[in-house]
PDB file of C-alpha atoms in Angstrom:
ATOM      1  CA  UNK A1194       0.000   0.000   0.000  1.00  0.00           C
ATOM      2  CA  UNK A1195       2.746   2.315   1.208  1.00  0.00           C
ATOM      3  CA  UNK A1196       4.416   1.036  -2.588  1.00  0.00           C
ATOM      4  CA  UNK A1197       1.907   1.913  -4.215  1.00  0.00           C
ATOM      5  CA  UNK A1198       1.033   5.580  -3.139  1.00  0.00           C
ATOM      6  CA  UNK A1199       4.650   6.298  -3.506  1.00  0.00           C
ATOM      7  CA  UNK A1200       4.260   4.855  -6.887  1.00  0.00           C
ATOM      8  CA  UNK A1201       1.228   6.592  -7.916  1.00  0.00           C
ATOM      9  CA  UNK A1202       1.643   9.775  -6.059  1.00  0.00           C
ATOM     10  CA  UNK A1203      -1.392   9.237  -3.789  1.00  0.00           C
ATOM     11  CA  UNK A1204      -1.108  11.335  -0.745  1.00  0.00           C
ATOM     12  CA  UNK A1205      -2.787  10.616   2.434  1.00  0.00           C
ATOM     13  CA  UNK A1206      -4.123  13.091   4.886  1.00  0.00           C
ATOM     14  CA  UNK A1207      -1.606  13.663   7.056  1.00  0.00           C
ATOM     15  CA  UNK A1208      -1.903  11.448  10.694  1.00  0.00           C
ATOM     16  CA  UNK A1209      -3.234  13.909  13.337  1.00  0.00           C
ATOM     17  CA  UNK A1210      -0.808  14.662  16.393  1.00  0.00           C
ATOM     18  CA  UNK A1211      -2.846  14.815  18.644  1.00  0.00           C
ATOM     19  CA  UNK A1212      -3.815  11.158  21.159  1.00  0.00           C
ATOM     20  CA  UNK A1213      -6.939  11.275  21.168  1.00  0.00           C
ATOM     21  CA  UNK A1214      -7.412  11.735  17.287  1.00  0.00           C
ATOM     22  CA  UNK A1215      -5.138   9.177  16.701  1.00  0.00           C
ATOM     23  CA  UNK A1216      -6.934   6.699  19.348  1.00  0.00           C
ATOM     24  CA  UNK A1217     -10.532   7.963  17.339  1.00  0.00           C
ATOM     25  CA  UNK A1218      -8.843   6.818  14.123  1.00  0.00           C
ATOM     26  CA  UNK A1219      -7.589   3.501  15.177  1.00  0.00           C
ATOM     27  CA  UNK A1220     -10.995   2.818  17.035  1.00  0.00           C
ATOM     28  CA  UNK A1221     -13.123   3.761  14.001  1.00  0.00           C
ATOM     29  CA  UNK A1222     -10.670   1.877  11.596  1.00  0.00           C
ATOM     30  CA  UNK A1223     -11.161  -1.522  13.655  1.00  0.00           C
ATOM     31  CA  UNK A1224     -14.615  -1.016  13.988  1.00  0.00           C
ATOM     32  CA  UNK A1225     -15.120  -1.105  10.291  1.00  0.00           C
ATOM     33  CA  UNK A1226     -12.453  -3.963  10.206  1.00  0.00           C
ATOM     34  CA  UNK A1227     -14.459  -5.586  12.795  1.00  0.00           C
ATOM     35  CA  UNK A1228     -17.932  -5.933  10.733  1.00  0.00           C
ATOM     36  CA  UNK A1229     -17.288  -8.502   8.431  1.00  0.00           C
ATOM     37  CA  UNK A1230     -16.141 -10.549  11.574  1.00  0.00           C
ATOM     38  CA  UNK A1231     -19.503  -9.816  13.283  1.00  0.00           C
ATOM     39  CA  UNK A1232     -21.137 -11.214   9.857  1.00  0.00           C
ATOM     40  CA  UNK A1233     -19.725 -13.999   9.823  1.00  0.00           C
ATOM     41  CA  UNK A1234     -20.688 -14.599  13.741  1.00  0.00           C
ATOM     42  CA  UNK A1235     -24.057 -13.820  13.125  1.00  0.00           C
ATOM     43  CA  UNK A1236     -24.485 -16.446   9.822  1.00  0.00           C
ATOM     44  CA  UNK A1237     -22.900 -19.329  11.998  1.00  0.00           C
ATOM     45  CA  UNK A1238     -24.820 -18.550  14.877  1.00  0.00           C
ATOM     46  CA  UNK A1239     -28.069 -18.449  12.809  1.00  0.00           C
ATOM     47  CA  UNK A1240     -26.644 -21.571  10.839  1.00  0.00           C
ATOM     48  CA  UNK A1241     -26.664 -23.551  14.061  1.00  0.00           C
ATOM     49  CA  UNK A1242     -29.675 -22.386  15.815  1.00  0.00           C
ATOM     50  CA  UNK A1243     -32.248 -23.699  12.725  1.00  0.00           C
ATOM     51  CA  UNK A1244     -29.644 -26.655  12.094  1.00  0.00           C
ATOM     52  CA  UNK A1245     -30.582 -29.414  14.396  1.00  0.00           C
ATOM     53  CA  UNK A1246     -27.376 -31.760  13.959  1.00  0.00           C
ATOM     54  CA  UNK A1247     -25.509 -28.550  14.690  1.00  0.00           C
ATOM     55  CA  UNK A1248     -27.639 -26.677  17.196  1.00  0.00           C
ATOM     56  CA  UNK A1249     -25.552 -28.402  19.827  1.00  0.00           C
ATOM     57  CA  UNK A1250     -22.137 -26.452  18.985  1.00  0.00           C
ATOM     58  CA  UNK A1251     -18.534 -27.345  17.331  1.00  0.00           C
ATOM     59  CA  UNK A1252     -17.690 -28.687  20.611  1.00  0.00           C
ATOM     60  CA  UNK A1253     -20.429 -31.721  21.113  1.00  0.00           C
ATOM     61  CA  UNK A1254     -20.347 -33.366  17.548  1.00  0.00           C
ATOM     62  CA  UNK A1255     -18.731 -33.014  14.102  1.00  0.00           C
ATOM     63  CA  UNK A1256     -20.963 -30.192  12.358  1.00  0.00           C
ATOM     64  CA  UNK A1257     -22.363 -30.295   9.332  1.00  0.00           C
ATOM     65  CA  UNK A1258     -20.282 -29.128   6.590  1.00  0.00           C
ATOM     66  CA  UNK A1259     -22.404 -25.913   6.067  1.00  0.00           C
ATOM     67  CA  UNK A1260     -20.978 -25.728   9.818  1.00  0.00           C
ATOM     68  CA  UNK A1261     -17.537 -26.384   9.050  1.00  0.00           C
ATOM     69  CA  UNK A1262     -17.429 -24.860   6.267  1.00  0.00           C
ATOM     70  CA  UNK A1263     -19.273 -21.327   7.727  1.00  0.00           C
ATOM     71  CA  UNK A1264     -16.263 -22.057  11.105  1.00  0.00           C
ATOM     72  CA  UNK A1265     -13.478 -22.459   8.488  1.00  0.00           C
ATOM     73  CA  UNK A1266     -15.032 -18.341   6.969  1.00  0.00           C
ATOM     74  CA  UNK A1267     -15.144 -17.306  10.495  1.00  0.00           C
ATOM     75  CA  UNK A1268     -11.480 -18.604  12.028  1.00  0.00           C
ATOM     76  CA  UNK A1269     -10.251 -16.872   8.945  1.00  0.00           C
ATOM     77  CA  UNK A1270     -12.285 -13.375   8.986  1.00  0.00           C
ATOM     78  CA  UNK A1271     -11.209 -13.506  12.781  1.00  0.00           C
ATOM     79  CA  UNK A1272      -7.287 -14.139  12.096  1.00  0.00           C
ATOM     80  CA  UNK A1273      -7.500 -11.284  10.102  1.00  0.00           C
ATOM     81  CA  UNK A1274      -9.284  -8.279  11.755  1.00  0.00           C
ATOM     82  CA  UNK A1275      -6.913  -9.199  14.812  1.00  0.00           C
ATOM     83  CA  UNK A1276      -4.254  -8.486  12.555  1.00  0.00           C
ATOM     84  CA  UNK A1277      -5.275  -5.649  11.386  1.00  0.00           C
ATOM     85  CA  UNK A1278      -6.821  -4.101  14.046  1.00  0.00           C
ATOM     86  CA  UNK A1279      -3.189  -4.435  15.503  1.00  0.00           C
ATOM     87  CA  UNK A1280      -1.944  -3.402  12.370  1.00  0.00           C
ATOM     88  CA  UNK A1281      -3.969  -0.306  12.701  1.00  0.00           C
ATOM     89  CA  UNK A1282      -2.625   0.122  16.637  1.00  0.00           C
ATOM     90  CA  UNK A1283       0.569   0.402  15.839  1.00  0.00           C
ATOM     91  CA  UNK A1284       0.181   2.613  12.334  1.00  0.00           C
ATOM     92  CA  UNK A1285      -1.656   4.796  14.645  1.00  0.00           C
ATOM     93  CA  UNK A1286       0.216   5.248  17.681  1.00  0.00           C
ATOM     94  CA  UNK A1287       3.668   4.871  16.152  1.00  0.00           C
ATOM     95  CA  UNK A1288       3.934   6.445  12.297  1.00  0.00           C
ATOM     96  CA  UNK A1289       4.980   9.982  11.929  1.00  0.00           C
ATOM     97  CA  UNK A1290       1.966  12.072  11.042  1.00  0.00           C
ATOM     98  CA  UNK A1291       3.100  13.024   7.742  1.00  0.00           C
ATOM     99  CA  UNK A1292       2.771   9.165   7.115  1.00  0.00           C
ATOM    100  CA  UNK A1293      -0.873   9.722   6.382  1.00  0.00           C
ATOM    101  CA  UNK A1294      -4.031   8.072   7.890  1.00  0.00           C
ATOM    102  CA  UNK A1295      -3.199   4.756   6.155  1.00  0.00           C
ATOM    103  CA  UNK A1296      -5.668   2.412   8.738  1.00  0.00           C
ATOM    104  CA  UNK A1297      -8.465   4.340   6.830  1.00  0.00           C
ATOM    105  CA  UNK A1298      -7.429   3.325   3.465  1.00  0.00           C
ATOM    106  CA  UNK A1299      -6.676  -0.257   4.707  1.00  0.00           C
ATOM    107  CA  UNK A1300      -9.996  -1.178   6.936  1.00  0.00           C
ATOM    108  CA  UNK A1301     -12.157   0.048   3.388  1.00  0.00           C
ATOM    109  CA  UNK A1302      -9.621  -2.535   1.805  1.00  0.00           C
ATOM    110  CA  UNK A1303     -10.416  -5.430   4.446  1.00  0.00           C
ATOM    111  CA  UNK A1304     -14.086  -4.772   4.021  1.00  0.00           C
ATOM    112  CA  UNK A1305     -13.913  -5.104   0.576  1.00  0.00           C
ATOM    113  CA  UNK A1306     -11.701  -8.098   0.745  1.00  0.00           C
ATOM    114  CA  UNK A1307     -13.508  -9.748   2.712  1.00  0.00           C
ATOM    115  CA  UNK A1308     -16.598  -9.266   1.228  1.00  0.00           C
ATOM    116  CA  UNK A1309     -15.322 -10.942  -1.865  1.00  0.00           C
ATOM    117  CA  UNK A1310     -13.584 -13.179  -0.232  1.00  0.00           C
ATOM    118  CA  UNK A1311     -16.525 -14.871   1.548  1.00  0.00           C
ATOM    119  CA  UNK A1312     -18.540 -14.452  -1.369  1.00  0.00           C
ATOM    120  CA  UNK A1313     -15.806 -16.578  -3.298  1.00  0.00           C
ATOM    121  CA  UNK A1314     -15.210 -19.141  -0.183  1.00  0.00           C
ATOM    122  CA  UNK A1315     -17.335 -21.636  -1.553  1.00  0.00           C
ATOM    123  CA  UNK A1316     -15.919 -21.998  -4.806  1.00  0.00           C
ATOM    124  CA  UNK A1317     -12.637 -22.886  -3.684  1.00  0.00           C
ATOM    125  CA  UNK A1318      -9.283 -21.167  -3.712  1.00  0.00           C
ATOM    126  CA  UNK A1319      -9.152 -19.048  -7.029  1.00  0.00           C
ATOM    127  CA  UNK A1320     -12.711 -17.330  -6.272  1.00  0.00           C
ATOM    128  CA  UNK A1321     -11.318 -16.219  -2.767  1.00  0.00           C
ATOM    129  CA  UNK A1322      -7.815 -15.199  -3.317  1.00  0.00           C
ATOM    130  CA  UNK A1323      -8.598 -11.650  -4.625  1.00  0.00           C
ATOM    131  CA  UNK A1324     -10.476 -11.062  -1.444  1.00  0.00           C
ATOM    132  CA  UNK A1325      -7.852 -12.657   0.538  1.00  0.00           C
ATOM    133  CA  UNK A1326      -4.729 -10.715  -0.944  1.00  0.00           C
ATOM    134  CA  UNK A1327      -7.372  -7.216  -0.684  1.00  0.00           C
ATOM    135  CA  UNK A1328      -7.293  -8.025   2.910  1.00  0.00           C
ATOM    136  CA  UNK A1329      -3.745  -9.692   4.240  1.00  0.00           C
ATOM    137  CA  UNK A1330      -1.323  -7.788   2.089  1.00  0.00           C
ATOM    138  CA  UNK A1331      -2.729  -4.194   3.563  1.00  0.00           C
ATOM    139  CA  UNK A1332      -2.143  -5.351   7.019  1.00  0.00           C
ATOM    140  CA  UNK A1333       1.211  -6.738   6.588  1.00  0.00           C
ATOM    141  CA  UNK A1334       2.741  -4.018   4.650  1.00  0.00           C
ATOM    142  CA  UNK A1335       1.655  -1.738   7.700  1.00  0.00           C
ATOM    143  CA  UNK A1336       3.080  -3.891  10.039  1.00  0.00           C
ATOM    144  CA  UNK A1337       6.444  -4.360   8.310  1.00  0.00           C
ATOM    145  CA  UNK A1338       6.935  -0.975   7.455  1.00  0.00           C
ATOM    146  CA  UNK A1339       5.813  -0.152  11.184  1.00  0.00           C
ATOM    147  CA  UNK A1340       7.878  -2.831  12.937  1.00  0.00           C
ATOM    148  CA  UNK A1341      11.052  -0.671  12.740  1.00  0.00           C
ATOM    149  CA  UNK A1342       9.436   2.222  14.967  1.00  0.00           C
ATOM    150  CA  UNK A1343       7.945  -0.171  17.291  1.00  0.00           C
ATOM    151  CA  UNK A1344      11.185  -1.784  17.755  1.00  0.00           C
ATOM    152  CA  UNK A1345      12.794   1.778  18.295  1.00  0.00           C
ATOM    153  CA  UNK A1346      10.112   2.831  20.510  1.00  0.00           C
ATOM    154  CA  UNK A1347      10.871  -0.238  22.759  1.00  0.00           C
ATOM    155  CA  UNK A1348      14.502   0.437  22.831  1.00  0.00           C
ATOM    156  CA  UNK A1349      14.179   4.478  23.762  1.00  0.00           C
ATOM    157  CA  UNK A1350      11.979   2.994  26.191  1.00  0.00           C
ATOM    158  CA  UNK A1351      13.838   0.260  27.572  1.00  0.00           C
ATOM    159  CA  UNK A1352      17.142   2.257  27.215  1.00  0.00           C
ATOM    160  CA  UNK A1353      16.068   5.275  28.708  1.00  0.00           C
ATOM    161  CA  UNK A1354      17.575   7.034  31.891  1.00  0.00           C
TER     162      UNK A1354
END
């Protein structure tokens, strides 16, 4: 992401300095991260609850394969707004605010990634990849270009005095 607006000349709003917009940013950006997650919640829980083999839960019998298979959306959706929302955490509290308000651009990304992605999940690998690469690569090219300045932080931090 960070590539590509240097590539294409995109600039981002600059990252407010103050805490408490960067806290409203990083909240607002895992809330919208955290809907598709919430979905996919709501369709298992509804899945099970008019499913009688599966009414009982994962944990007292082997599900149904709509039940496995609506699990196997929902570990992954869940793997991925924790990323992210961490993702976001540390764009947020740790980028320079001429860095721009990148967890904005990247939790419209996840959405969107998602949403095709689950859309795709039942017609195997191909049909989800898009959504899957719309929604990991975002987070981990925050993270890796943020690692550095978490790593400094921790040093000034640990060093300090």
């Amino acid at each position: 992401m960070v590539i590509a607006m240097a590539v294409t000349g995109v600039v981002l709003p600059a990252m407010p300095v103050r805490f408490e917009e960067r806290v409203a940013i990083w909240a607002a950006s895992s809330a919208i991260a955290s809907m598709p997650l919430l979905y996919c919640v709501i369709r298992l829980a509804n899945h099970r609850l008019f499913t009688p083999q599966d009414i009982a839960g994962a944990g007292f019998g082997g599900g149904t394969p709509k039940a496995k298979m609506l699990q196997a959306m929902l570990q992954n959706t869940l793997e991925q707004s924790i990323l992210a929302a961490l993702g976001y955490a540390a764009w947020c509290f740790l980028a320079p605010a001429s860095w721009g308000v990148a967890p904005a651009i990247a939790c419209i990304m996840l959405l969107v990634g998602r949403i095709a992605f689950l859309a795709g999940y039942e017609r195997g690998a191909a049909a989800r990849s898009f959504g899957f690469a719309l929604t990991f690569y975002p987070s981990l090219a925050m993270i890796a270009v943020i690692a550095p300045f978490a790593m400094n932080a921790i040093a000034s931090l640990w060093f300090a005095g």
